[in-house]
PDB file of C-alpha atoms in Angstrom:
ATOM      1  CA  MET A 181      -0.067   0.211   0.249  1.00 93.00           C
ATOM      2  CA  LYS A 182       1.202   3.608  -0.879  1.00 97.00           C
ATOM      3  CA  THR A 183       2.341   5.125   1.953  1.00 98.00           C
ATOM      4  CA  VAL A 184       1.835   9.600   2.729  1.00 98.00           C
ATOM      5  CA  LEU A 185       2.985  11.277   5.129  1.00 98.00           C
ATOM      6  CA  VAL A 186       0.874  14.787   5.835  1.00 98.00           C
ATOM      7  CA  ILE A 187       2.416  16.835   8.126  1.00 98.00           C
ATOM      8  CA  ASP A 188       1.761  20.094   9.043  1.00 98.00           C
ATOM      9  CA  ASP A 189       0.436  22.296  12.650  1.00 97.00           C
ATOM     10  CA  GLU A 190      -2.998  22.117  12.494  1.00 97.00           C
ATOM     11  CA  VAL A 191      -3.908  19.273  14.227  1.00 96.00           C
ATOM     12  CA  ALA A 192      -7.707  20.027  12.690  1.00 97.00           C
ATOM     13  CA  ILE A 193      -6.165  20.015   9.085  1.00 97.00           C
ATOM     14  CA  ALA A 194      -3.987  17.206   9.648  1.00 97.00           C
ATOM     15  CA  GLU A 195      -7.093  14.717  10.146  1.00 97.00           C
ATOM     16  CA  ILE A 196      -9.258  15.615   8.338  1.00 97.00           C
ATOM     17  CA  LEU A 197      -6.329  15.415   4.837  1.00 98.00           C
ATOM     18  CA  GLU A 198      -5.218  11.870   7.255  1.00 98.00           C
ATOM     19  CA  ALA A 199      -9.358  10.353   7.237  1.00 97.00           C
ATOM     20  CA  ILE A 200      -9.339  11.705   2.788  1.00 97.00           C
ATOM     21  CA  ILE A 201      -6.015   9.806   2.182  1.00 97.00           C
ATOM     22  CA  THR A 202      -7.524   6.712   3.752  1.00 97.00           C
ATOM     23  CA  ASP A 203     -10.505   6.880   2.654  1.00 96.00           C
ATOM     24  CA  GLY A 204      -8.983   6.635  -0.393  1.00 96.00           C
ATOM     25  CA  GLY A 205      -7.106   3.831  -0.369  1.00 96.00           C
ATOM     26  CA  TYR A 206      -3.895   5.397   0.766  1.00 98.00           C
ATOM     27  CA  ARG A 207      -1.718   4.735   4.464  1.00 98.00           C
ATOM     28  CA  ALA A 208      -1.321   7.866   5.835  1.00 98.00           C
ATOM     29  CA  ILE A 209       1.191   8.666   8.777  1.00 98.00           C
ATOM     30  CA  VAL A 210       0.990  11.917   9.793  1.00 98.00           C
ATOM     31  CA  ALA A 211       3.733  15.225  11.278  1.00 98.00           C
ATOM     32  CA  SER A 212       3.131  17.932  13.555  1.00 97.00           C
ATOM     33  CA  ASN A 213       6.169  19.972  12.110  1.00 97.00           C
ATOM     34  CA  GLY A 214       9.696  19.029   8.837  1.00 97.00           C
ATOM     35  CA  LYS A 215      11.599  18.465  11.987  1.00 97.00           C
ATOM     36  CA  GLN A 216       9.017  15.452  13.126  1.00 97.00           C
ATOM     37  CA  ALA A 217       8.873  14.305  10.035  1.00 98.00           C
ATOM     38  CA  LEU A 218      12.158  13.927   9.387  1.00 97.00           C
ATOM     39  CA  GLU A 219      12.531  11.970  12.743  1.00 97.00           C
ATOM     40  CA  ARG A 220       9.200   9.674  10.990  1.00 97.00           C
ATOM     41  CA  ILE A 221      10.670   8.648   7.136  1.00 97.00           C
ATOM     42  CA  LYS A 222      13.630   7.164   9.292  1.00 94.00           C
ATOM     43  CA  GLU A 223      11.284   5.103  10.950  1.00 94.00           C
ATOM     44  CA  ASP A 224       8.956   4.802   7.705  1.00 96.00           C
ATOM     45  CA  MET A 225       9.584   5.983   4.070  1.00 97.00           C
ATOM     46  CA  PRO A 226       6.617   7.950   2.044  1.00 98.00           C
ATOM     47  CA  ASP A 227       6.151   7.375  -1.356  1.00 98.00           C
ATOM     48  CA  LEU A 228       5.227  11.224  -1.238  1.00 98.00           C
ATOM     49  CA  ILE A 229       4.888  13.942   1.511  1.00 98.00           C
ATOM     50  CA  VAL A 230       2.294  16.215   1.991  1.00 98.00           C
ATOM     51  CA  THR A 231       3.646  19.264   3.535  1.00 98.00           C
ATOM     52  CA  ASP A 232       1.339  23.038   5.268  1.00 98.00           C
ATOM     53  CA  PHE A 233       4.453  25.555   4.011  1.00 97.00           C
ATOM     54  CA  MET A 234       4.363  28.146   7.357  1.00 96.00           C
ATOM     55  CA  MET A 235       5.471  25.807  10.855  1.00 96.00           C
ATOM     56  CA  PRO A 236       6.703  25.856  13.443  1.00 92.00           C
ATOM     57  CA  VAL A 237       9.938  24.211  14.428  1.00 92.00           C
ATOM     58  CA  LEU A 238      10.984  23.218  10.065  1.00 96.00           C
ATOM     59  CA  GLY A 239       8.342  24.466   7.801  1.00 96.00           C
ATOM     60  CA  GLY A 240       7.776  23.223   3.932  1.00 97.00           C
ATOM     61  CA  ALA A 241      10.901  24.814   2.533  1.00 96.00           C
ATOM     62  CA  GLY A 242      13.454  23.814   5.237  1.00 97.00           C
ATOM     63  CA  LEU A 243      11.710  19.764   4.775  1.00 97.00           C
ATOM     64  CA  ILE A 244      12.664  20.069   1.245  1.00 97.00           C
ATOM     65  CA  THR A 245      16.320  21.481   2.110  1.00 96.00           C
ATOM     66  CA  ALA A 246      16.924  18.762   4.450  1.00 97.00           C
ATOM     67  CA  LEU A 247      15.780  16.231   2.054  1.00 97.00           C
ATOM     68  CA  ASN A 248      17.663  17.124  -0.849  1.00 96.00           C
ATOM     69  CA  VAL A 249      20.868  16.483   1.660  1.00 95.00           C
ATOM     70  CA  HIS A 250      20.130  12.854   2.072  1.00 92.00           C
ATOM     71  CA  PRO A 251      20.095  10.618  -1.633  1.00 92.00           C
ATOM     72  CA  GLU A 252      17.456   8.512  -0.531  1.00 92.00           C
ATOM     73  CA  HIS A 253      14.985  10.929   0.809  1.00 95.00           C
ATOM     74  CA  ARG A 254      15.659  13.177  -2.160  1.00 93.00           C
ATOM     75  CA  ARG A 255      13.927  11.086  -4.548  1.00 95.00           C
ATOM     76  CA  ILE A 256      10.376  11.894  -1.810  1.00 97.00           C
ATOM     77  CA  PRO A 257       7.915  13.908  -3.903  1.00 98.00           C
ATOM     78  CA  VAL A 258       6.310  16.727  -2.116  1.00 98.00           C
ATOM     79  CA  ILE A 259       2.861  18.232  -2.534  1.00 98.00           C
ATOM     80  CA  MET A 260       2.542  21.992  -0.509  1.00 98.00           C
ATOM     81  CA  MET A 261      -0.153  23.309   0.583  1.00 97.00           C
ATOM     82  CA  SER A 262      -1.518  26.486   2.235  1.00 96.00           C
ATOM     83  CA  SER A 263      -3.603  29.099   2.279  1.00 95.00           C
ATOM     84  CA  LEU A 264      -0.941  32.005   0.844  1.00 95.00           C
ATOM     85  CA  PRO A 265      -0.890  31.816  -3.154  1.00 94.00           C
ATOM     86  CA  GLU A 266       1.124  29.798  -5.110  1.00 94.00           C
ATOM     87  CA  GLY A 267       3.329  32.498  -6.611  1.00 92.00           C
ATOM     88  CA  SER A 268       4.067  33.459  -3.560  1.00 92.00           C
ATOM     89  CA  ILE A 269       5.285  29.676  -1.903  1.00 94.00           C
ATOM     90  CA  ALA A 270       6.752  30.156  -5.049  1.00 91.00           C
ATOM     91  CA  ASN A 271       8.802  33.327  -4.486  1.00 89.00           C
ATOM     92  CA  HIS A 272      10.589  31.424  -1.876  1.00 86.00           C
ATOM     93  CA  CYS A 273      10.121  28.049  -2.152  1.00 91.00           C
ATOM     94  CA  GLY A 274      11.287  25.435  -4.877  1.00 92.00           C
ATOM     95  CA  GLY A 275      11.309  21.331  -5.629  1.00 94.00           C
ATOM     96  CA  TYR A 276       7.229  20.626  -4.822  1.00 97.00           C
ATOM     97  CA  VAL A 277       5.647  18.597  -7.627  1.00 97.00           C
ATOM     98  CA  GLY A 278       2.235  20.060  -6.328  1.00 96.00           C
ATOM     99  CA  PHE A 279       0.011  22.512  -4.991  1.00 97.00           C
ATOM    100  CA  LEU A 280      -3.213  22.467  -2.714  1.00 96.00           C
ATOM    101  CA  ARG A 281      -4.415  25.343  -1.312  1.00 95.00           C
ATOM    102  CA  LYS A 282      -6.429  25.886   1.318  1.00 95.00           C
ATOM    103  CA  PRO A 283      -8.763  25.193   1.787  1.00 94.00           C
ATOM    104  CA  PHE A 284      -8.975  22.746  -0.707  1.00 93.00           C
ATOM    105  CA  ARG A 285     -11.364  20.078  -1.354  1.00 93.00           C
ATOM    106  CA  ILE A 286     -11.761  16.732  -0.689  1.00 91.00           C
ATOM    107  CA  GLY A 287     -12.143  15.600  -4.297  1.00 92.00           C
ATOM    108  CA  SER A 288      -8.647  18.179  -5.412  1.00 95.00           C
ATOM    109  CA  VAL A 289      -6.648  16.187  -2.627  1.00 97.00           C
ATOM    110  CA  LEU A 290      -6.892  13.540  -4.343  1.00 97.00           C
ATOM    111  CA  GLN A 291      -6.889  13.878  -7.712  1.00 97.00           C
ATOM    112  CA  ILE A 292      -2.845  15.552  -6.860  1.00 97.00           C
ATOM    113  CA  ILE A 293      -2.490  12.442  -4.482  1.00 98.00           C
ATOM    114  CA  GLU A 294      -3.329  10.195  -7.581  1.00 97.00           C
ATOM    115  CA  ARG A 295      -1.018  12.518 -10.793  1.00 97.00           C
ATOM    116  CA  VAL A 296       1.880  12.039  -7.819  1.00 97.00           C
ATOM    117  CA  ILE A 297       1.976   8.557  -7.259  1.00 97.00           C
ATOM    118  CA  GLY A 298      -0.719   6.957  -8.921  1.00 96.00           C
ATOM    119  CA  PRO A 299      -3.951   5.309  -7.919  1.00 95.00           C
ATOM    120  CA  ALA A 300      -3.549   4.013  -4.531  1.00 92.00           C
ATOM    121  CA  GLY A 301      -3.890  -0.514  -4.879  1.00 80.00           C
ATOM    122  CA  ILE A 302      -1.892   0.632  -7.936  1.00 70.00           C
ATOM    123  CA  ALA A 303       1.807  -0.555  -7.574  1.00 61.00           C
ATOM    124  CA  ASP A 304       4.302   1.891  -9.769  1.00 55.00           C
ATOM    125  CA  LEU A 305       6.799  -0.529 -11.429  1.00 53.00           C
ATOM    126  CA  GLY A 306       9.263   3.321 -11.563  1.00 54.00           C
ATOM    127  CA  ASP A 307       9.326   4.059 -15.086  1.00 51.00           C
ATOM    128  CA  GLY A 308       6.226   5.578 -15.156  1.00 51.00           C
ATOM    129  CA  GLU A 309       4.091   2.510 -15.789  1.00 52.00           C
ATOM    130  CA  TYR A 310       2.048   0.559 -13.562  1.00 48.00           C
ATOM    131  CA  ARG A 311       0.362  -2.492 -12.155  1.00 46.00           C
ATOM    132  CA  GLU A 312      -2.853  -3.214 -10.103  1.00 47.00           C
ATOM    133  CA  ASN A 313      -0.791  -4.544  -6.358  1.00 43.00           C
ATOM    134  CA  GLY A 314      -0.866  -8.963  -6.376  1.00 42.00           C
ATOM    135  CA  ALA A 315      -1.033  -9.132 -10.153  1.00 39.00           C
TER     136      ALA A 315
END
């Protein structure tokens, strides 16, 4: 099962995202800031990270910088979230593959996740091809 690491300091948003992602057929793990996320990644390597831009301790931009230091973490795609317009975020941060503007719609969360890592229950063959798990 594909794993999505959700990072947000707002507990309610993290819980909503966790429920949406789990209901969508993915496995979700949660961290409340970028520093905690880096610890979680050591324990359980996710297929995707969905992170808030502004957080205490270590925000989204700092997280991307930290991920790029480690070759094994550099490959994890990141979706950035913010209530700010994407243009404002792009001026301060690069390296993310998708953007979710808060408040977001349930369908848009699953749509962008599927676009980045493929449908739930479908294994990525590593070359842009997908197959159903167990096939």
